[in-house]
Tab-separated table of C-alpha atoms and ligand atoms in Angstrom:
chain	number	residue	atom	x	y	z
A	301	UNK	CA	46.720	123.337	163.413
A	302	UNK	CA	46.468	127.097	163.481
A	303	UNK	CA	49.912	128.541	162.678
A	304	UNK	CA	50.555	132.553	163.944
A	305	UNK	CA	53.027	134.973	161.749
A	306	UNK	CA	54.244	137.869	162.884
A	307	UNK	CA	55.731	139.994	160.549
A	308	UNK	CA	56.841	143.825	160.420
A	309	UNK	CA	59.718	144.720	158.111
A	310	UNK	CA	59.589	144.885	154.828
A	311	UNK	CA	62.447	141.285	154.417
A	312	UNK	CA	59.856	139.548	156.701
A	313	UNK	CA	57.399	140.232	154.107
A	314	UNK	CA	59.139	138.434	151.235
A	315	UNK	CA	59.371	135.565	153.553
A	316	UNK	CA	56.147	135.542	154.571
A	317	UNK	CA	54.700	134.901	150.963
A	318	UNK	CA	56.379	131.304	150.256
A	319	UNK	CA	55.176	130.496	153.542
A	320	UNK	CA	51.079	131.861	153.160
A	321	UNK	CA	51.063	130.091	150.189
A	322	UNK	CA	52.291	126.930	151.438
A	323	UNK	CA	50.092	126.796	154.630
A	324	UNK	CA	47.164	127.983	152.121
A	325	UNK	CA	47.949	124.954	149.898
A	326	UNK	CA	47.245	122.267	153.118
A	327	UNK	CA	44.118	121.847	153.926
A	328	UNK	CA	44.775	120.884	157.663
A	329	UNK	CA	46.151	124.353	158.406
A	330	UNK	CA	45.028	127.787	159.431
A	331	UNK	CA	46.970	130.540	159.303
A	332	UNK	CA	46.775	133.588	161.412
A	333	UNK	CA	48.678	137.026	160.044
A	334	UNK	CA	49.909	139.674	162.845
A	335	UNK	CA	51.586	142.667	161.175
A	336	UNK	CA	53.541	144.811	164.075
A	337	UNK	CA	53.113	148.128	162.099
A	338	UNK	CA	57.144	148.698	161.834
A	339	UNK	CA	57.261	149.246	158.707
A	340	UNK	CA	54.458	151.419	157.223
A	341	UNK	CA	55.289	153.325	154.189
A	342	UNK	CA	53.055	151.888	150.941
A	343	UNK	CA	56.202	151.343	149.289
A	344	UNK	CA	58.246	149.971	152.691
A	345	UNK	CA	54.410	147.278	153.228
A	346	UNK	CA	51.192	147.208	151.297
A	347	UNK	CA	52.996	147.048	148.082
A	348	UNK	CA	54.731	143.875	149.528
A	349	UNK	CA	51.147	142.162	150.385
A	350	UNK	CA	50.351	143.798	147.012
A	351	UNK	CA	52.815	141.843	144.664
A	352	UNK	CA	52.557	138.449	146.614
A	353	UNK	CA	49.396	138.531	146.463
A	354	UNK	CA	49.712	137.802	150.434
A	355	UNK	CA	46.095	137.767	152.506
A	356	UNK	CA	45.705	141.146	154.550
A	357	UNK	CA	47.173	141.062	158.284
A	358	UNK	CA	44.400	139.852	160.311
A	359	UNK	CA	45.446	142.140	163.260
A	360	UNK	CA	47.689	145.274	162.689
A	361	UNK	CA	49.213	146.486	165.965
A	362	UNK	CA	50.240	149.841	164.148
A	363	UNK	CA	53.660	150.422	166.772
A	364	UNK	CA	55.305	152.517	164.005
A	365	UNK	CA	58.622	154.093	164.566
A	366	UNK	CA	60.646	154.524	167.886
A	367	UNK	CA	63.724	153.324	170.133
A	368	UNK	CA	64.200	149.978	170.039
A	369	UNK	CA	62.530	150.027	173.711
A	370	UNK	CA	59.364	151.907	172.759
A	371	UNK	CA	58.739	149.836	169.477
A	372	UNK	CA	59.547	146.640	170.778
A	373	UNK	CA	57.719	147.194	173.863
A	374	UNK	CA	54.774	148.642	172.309
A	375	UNK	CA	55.064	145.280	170.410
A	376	UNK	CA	55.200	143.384	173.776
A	377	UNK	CA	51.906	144.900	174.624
A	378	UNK	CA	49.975	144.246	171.966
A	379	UNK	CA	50.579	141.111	171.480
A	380	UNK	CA	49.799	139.445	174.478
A	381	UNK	CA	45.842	139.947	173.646
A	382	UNK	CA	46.222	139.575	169.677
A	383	UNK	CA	47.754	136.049	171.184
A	384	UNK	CA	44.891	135.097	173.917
A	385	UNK	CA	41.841	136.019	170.801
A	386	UNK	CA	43.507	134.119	168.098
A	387	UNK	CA	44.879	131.300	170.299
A	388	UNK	CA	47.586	129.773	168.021
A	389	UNK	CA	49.157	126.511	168.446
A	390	UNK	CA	52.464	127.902	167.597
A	391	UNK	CA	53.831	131.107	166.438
A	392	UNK	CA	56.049	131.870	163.711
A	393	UNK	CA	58.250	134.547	163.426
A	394	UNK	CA	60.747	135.294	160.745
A	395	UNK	CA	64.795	136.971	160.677
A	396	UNK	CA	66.181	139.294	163.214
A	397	UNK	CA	64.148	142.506	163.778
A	398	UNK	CA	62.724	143.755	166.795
A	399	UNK	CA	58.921	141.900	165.201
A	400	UNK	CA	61.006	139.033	165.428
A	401	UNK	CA	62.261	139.501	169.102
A	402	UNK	CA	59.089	140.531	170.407
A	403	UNK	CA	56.707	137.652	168.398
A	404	UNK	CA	58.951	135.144	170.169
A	405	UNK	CA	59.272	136.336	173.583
A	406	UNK	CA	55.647	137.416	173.725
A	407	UNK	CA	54.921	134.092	172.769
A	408	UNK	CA	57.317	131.914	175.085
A	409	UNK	CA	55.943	134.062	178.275
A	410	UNK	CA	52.173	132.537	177.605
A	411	UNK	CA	53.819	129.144	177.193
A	412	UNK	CA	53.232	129.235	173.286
A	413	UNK	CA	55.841	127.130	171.287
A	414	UNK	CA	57.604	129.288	169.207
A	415	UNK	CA	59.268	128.819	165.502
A	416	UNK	CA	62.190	130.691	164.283
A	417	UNK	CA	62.661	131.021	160.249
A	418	UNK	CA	66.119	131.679	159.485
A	419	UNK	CA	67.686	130.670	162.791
A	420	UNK	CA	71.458	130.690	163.435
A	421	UNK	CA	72.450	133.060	161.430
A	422	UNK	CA	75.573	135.327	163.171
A	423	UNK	CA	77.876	138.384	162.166
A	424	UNK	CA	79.582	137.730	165.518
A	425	UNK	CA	79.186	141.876	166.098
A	426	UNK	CA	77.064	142.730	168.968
A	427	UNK	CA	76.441	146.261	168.404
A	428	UNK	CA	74.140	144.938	165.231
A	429	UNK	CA	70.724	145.489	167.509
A	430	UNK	CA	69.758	142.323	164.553
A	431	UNK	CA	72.808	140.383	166.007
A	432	UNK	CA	71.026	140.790	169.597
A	433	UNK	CA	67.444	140.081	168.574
A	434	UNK	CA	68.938	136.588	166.619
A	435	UNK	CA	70.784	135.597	169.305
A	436	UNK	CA	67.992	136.063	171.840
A	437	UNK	CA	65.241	134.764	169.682
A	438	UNK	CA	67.329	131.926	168.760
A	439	UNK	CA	67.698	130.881	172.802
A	440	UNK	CA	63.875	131.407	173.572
A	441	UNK	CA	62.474	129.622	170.882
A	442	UNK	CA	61.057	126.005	170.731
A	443	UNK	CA	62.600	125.239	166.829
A	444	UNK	CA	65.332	126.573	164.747
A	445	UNK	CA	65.046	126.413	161.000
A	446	UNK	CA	68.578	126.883	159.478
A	447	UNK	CA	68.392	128.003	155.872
A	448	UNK	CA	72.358	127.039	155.723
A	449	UNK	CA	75.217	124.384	156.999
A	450	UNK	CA	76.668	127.551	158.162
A	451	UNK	CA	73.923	128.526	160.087
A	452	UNK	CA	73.737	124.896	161.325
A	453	UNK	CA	77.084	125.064	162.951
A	454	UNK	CA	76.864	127.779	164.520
A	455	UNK	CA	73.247	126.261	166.362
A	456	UNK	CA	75.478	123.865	166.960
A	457	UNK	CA	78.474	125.929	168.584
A	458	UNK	CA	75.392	127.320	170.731
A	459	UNK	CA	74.462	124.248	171.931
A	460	UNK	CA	70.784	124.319	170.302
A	461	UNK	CA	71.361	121.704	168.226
A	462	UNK	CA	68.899	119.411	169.809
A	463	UNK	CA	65.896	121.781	168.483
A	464	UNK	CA	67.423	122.455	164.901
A	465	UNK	CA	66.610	121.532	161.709
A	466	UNK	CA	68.155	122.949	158.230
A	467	UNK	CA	65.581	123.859	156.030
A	468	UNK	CA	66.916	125.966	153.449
A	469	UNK	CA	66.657	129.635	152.780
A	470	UNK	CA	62.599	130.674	152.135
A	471	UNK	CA	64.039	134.156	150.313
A	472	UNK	CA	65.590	131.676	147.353
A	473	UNK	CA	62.099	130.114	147.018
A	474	UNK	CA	60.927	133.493	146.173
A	475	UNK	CA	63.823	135.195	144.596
A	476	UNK	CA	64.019	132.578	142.156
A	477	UNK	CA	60.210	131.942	141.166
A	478	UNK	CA	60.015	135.950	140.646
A	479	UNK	CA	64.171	136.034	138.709
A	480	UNK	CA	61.830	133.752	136.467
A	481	UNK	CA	58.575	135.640	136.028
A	482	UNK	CA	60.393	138.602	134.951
A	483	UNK	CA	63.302	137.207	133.135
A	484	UNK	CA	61.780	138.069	129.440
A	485	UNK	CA	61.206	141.226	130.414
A	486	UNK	CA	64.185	143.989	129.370
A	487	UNK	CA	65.817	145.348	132.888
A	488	UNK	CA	64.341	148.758	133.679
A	489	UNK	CA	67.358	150.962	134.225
A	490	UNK	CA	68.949	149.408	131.122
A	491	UNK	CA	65.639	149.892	128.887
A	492	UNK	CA	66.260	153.570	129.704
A	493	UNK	CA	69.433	154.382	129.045
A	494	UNK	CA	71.573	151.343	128.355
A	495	UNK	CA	74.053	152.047	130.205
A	496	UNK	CA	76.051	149.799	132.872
A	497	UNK	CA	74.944	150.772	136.259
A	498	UNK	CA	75.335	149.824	139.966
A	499	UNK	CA	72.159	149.253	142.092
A	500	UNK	CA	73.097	150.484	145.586
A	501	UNK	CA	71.167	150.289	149.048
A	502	UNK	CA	72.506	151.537	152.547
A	503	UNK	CA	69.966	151.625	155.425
A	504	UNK	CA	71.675	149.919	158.327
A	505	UNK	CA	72.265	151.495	161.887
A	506	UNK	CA	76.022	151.206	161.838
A	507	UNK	CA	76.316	153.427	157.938
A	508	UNK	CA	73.306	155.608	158.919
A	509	UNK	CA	73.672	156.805	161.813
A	510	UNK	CA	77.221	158.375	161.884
A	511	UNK	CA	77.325	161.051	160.179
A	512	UNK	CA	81.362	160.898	158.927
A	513	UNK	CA	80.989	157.462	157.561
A	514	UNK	CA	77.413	157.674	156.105
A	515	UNK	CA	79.309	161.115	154.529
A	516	UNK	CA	82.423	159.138	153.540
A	517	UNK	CA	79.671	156.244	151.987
A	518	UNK	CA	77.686	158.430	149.837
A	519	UNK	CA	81.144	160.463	148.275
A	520	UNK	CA	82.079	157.484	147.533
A	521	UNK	CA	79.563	156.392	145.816
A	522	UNK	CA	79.174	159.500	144.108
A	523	UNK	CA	83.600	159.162	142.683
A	524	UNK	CA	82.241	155.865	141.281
A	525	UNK	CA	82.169	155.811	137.107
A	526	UNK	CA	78.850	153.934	136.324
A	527	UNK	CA	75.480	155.563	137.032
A	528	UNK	CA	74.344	154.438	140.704
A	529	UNK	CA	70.669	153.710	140.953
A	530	UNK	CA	70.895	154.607	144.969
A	531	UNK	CA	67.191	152.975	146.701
A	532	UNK	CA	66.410	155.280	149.806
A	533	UNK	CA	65.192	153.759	152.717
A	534	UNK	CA	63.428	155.942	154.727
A	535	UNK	CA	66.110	155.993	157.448
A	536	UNK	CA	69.174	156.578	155.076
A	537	UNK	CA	67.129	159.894	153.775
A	538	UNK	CA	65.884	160.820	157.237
A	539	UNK	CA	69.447	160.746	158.751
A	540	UNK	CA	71.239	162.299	155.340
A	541	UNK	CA	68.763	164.947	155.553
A	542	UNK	CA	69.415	165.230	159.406
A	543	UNK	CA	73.364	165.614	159.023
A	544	UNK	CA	72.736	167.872	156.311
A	545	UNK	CA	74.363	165.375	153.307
A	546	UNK	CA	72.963	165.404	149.708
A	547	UNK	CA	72.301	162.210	148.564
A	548	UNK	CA	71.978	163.255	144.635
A	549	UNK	CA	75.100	164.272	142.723
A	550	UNK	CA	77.777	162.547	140.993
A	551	UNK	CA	77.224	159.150	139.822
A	552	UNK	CA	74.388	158.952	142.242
A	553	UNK	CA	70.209	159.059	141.492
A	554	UNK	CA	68.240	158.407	143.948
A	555	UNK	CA	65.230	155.998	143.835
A	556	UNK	CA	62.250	155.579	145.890
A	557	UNK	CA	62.155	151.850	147.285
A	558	UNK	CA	61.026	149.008	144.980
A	559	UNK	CA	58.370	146.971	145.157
A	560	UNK	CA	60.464	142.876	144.857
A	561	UNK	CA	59.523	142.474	141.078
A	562	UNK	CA	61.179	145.634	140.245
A	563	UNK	CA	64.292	145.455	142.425
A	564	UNK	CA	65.092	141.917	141.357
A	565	UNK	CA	64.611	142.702	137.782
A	566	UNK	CA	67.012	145.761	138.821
A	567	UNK	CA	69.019	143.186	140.131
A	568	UNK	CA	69.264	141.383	137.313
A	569	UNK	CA	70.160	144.132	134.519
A	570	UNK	CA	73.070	145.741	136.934
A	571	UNK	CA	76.719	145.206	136.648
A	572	UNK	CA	76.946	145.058	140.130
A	573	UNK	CA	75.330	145.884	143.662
A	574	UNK	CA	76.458	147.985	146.324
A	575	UNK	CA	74.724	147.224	149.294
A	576	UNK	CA	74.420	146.455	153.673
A	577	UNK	CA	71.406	144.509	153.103
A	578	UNK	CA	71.592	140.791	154.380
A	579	UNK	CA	69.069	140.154	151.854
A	580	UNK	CA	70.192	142.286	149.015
A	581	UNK	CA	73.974	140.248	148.788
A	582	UNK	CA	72.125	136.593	148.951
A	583	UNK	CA	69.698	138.037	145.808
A	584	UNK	CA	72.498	139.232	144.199
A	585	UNK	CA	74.565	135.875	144.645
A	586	UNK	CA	71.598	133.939	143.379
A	587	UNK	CA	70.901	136.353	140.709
A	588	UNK	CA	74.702	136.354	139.508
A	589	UNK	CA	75.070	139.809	139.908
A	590	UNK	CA	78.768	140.615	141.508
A	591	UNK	CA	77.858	142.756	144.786
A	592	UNK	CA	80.452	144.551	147.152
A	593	UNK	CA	78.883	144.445	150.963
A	594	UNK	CA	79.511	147.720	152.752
A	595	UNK	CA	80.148	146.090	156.312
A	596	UNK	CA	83.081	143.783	157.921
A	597	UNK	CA	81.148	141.401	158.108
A	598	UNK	CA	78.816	139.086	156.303
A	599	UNK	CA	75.929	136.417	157.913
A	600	UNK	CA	75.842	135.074	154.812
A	601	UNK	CA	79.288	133.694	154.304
A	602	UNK	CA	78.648	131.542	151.329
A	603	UNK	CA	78.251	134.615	149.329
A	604	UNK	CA	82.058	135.502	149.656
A	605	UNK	CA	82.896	132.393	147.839
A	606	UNK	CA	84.997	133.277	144.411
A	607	UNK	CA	84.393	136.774	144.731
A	608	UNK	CA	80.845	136.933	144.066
A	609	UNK	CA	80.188	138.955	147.142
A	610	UNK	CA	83.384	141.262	149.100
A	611	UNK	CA	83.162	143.061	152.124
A	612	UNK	CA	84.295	146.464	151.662
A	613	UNK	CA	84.574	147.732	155.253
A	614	UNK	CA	86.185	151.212	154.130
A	615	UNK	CA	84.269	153.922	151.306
A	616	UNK	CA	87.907	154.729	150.582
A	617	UNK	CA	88.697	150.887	148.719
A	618	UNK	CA	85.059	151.017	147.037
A	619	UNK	CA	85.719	152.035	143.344
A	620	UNK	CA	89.179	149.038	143.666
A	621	UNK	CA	86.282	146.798	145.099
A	622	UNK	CA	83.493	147.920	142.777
A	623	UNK	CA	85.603	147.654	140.187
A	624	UNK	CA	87.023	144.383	140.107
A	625	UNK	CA	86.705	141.375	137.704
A	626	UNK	CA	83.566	139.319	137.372
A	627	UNK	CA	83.994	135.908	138.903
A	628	UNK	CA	85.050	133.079	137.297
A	629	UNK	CA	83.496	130.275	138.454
A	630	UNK	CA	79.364	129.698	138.910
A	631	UNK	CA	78.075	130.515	142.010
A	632	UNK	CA	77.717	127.842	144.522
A	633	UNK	CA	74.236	126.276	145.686
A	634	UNK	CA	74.578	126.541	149.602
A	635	UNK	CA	71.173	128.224	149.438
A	636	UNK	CA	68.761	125.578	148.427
A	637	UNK	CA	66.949	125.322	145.628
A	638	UNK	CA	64.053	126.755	145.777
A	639	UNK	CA	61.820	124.585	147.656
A	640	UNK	CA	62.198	125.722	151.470
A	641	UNK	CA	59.343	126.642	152.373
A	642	UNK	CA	57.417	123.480	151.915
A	643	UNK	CA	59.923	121.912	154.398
A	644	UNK	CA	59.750	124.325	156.549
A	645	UNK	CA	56.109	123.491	156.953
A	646	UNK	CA	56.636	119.901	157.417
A	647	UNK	CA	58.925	120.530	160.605
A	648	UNK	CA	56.103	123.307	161.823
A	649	UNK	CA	53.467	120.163	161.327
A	650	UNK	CA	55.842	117.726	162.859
A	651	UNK	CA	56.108	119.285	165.689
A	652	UNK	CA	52.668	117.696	166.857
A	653	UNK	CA	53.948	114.116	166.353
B	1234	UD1	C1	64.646	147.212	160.232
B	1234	UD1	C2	65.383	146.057	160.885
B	1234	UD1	C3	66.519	145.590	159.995
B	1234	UD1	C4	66.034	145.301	158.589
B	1234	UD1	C5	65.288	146.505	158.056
B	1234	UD1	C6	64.721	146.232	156.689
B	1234	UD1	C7	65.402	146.162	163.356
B	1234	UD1	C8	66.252	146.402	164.534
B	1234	UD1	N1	65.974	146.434	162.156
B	1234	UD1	O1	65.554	148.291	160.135
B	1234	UD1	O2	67.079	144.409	160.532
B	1234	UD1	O3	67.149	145.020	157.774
B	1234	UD1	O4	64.209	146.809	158.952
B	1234	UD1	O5	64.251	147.399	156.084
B	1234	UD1	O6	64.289	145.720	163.486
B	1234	UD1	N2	60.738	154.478	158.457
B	1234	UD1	C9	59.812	155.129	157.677
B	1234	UD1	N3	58.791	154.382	157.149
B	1234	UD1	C10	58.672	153.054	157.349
B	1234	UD1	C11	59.608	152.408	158.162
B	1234	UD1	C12	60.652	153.124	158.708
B	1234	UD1	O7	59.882	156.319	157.447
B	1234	UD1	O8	57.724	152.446	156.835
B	1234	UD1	C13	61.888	155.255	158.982
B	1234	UD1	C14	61.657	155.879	160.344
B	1234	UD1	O9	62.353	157.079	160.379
B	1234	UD1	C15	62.340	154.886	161.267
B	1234	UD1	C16	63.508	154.420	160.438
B	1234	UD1	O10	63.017	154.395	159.099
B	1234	UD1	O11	62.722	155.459	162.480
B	1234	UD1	C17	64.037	153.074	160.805
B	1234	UD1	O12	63.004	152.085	160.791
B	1234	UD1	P1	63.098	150.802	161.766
B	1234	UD1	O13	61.968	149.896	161.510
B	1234	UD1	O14	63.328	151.237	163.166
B	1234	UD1	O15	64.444	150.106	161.352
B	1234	UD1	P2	65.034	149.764	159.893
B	1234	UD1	O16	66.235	150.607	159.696
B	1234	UD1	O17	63.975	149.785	158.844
């Protein structure tokens, strides 16, 4: 069976390596790598295929930047060929990014069954472009792997849950195996000045691209006490520099992105992470760091559970939020543990039967 991924951001990357090395591992299986060329930076790609140790894309369609229209129909475009030479018997595609959209619908329009990793996820917003591309990719595709109950229910609400299965979440596969790899060694922010400090991350569309509230964001993060290790996306310093805001000052130093290993071992040494990642605030949760989400809502509800992760919709409640006491309790288990991906793979080989 020759499986096709299609991959593009830097999140579909980190799934992408639990799942190479579990179609590597069968001998029955061939596996067919299509990166989109979203993300390009070293630091936003190759250092991703770097650290996993993933095999180099077989085809690179090199789309870069754009609208969502010109990158995901350069996408469209490419694909169709990349799809008629390699001739997979189903093709993969991973999250909610306009890769994922654009693998899928590519796909469905040659009559190729599609998979969808992490299916069913929902913030219930529709001006998240990711809540559109889920949604849609979700409808088109031939079978939903839920990493969550949550995610389950709400295939379910949808009526897909005749092509659904729950899976669990790939990203804990690989969150956990590298918590453990670099466990022994001391946390890097911590090793240089041990201090307490807040790891923070803000690249989506909704924080970036407004120039009051990505203002009102970053002074906010500047008032806080603790040192803020602040990881620039790309977009978050194009659009600062854009609306003429200065990322460094106050508590605030900016870092270039991390390769995984460093930004879970990051993870791992901070008192807390401020963030508008989906994938940041389930690492954090499984790393038992205490985050504060900078959004109204959350896809990843089990997170909120005993105050491990809070939304924090407005800058102006961030330090209260920031601030507040480390959970009591453990945190929950809703996200698997740890073995995912080799079920995931048993549903993509079922599919045959
Ligand atoms: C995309 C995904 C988002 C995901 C995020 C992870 C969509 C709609 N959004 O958002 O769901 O959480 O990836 O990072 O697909 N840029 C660079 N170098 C790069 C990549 C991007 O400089 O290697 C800059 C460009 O200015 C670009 C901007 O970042 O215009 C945004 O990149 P894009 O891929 O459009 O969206 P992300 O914000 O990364």
């Amino acid at each position: 069976m020759k499986i096709l991924s299609v991959v593009g951001a830097r999140p579909q990357f980190v799934k992408l390596a639990p799942i190479a090395a579990e179609i590597n591992r069968r001998s029955s299986l061939q596996h067919v790598i299509v990166h989109t060329g979203q993300h390009y930076d070293q630091n936003m790609s190759q250092a991703f295929f770097d650290g996993f140790g993933i095999p180099a894309p077989d085809f690179n369609l090199e789309v870069g930047s754009g609208t969502h229209g010109v990158q995901t129909g350069a996408m469209l475009a490419r694909l169709d060929s990349v799809y008629a030479v390699s001739r997979p018997d189903v093709v993969l595609v991973y999250g909610d990014t306009n890769s994922t959209i654009a693998g899928a619908l590519s796909a469905v329009k040659l009559g190729i069954p599609v998979v969808h990793l992490e299916a069913g996820l929902r913030s219930f917003n529709r001006h998240m472009p990711e809540e559109i591309n889920r949604v849609a990719t979700d409808h088109i595709s031939d079978l939903l792997l839920a990493p969550t109950e949550t995610a389950m229910s709400n295939l379910r609400t949808e009526g897909l849950d005749g092509k659904s299965k729950l899976v669990g979440d790939v990203m804990t596969d690989v969150c956990l195996q590298v918590r453990d790899a670099v466990s022994k060694k001391e946390p890097k922010f911590r090793n240089d000045s041990y201090q307490p400090y807040i790891l923070a991350t803000i690249h989506r569309a909704e924080n970036t691209d407004d120039p009051v509230r990505l203002k009102s964001i970053v002074g906010a993060l500047q008032s806080l006490e603790k040192p803020v290790y602040l990881v620039a996306h790309p977009r978050l310093t194009s659009r600062a520099r854009e609306f003429g805001i200065t990322l460094e000052g106050g508590a605030i130093v900016t870092r270039q992105p991390f390769d995984y290993q460093e930004l879970i071992s990051t993870v791992m040494g901070a008192e807390g992470v401020v963030t508008d990642s989906g994938g940041l605030q389930k690492e954090a949760y499984l790393l038992e760091t205490p985050c504060t989400t900078v959004r109204s809502e959350t896809e990843w509800l089990e997170t909120l559970e005993d105050g491990w992760n809070v939304l924090c919709d407005k800058p102006s409640e961030l330090d209260e939020i920031v601030n507040r006491d480390r959970p009591e309790f453990p945190r929950g288990t809703a996200f698997g543990d740890g073995n995912a991906s080799a079920a995931v793979i048993d549903e993509i080989v079922g599919m045959r039967g």
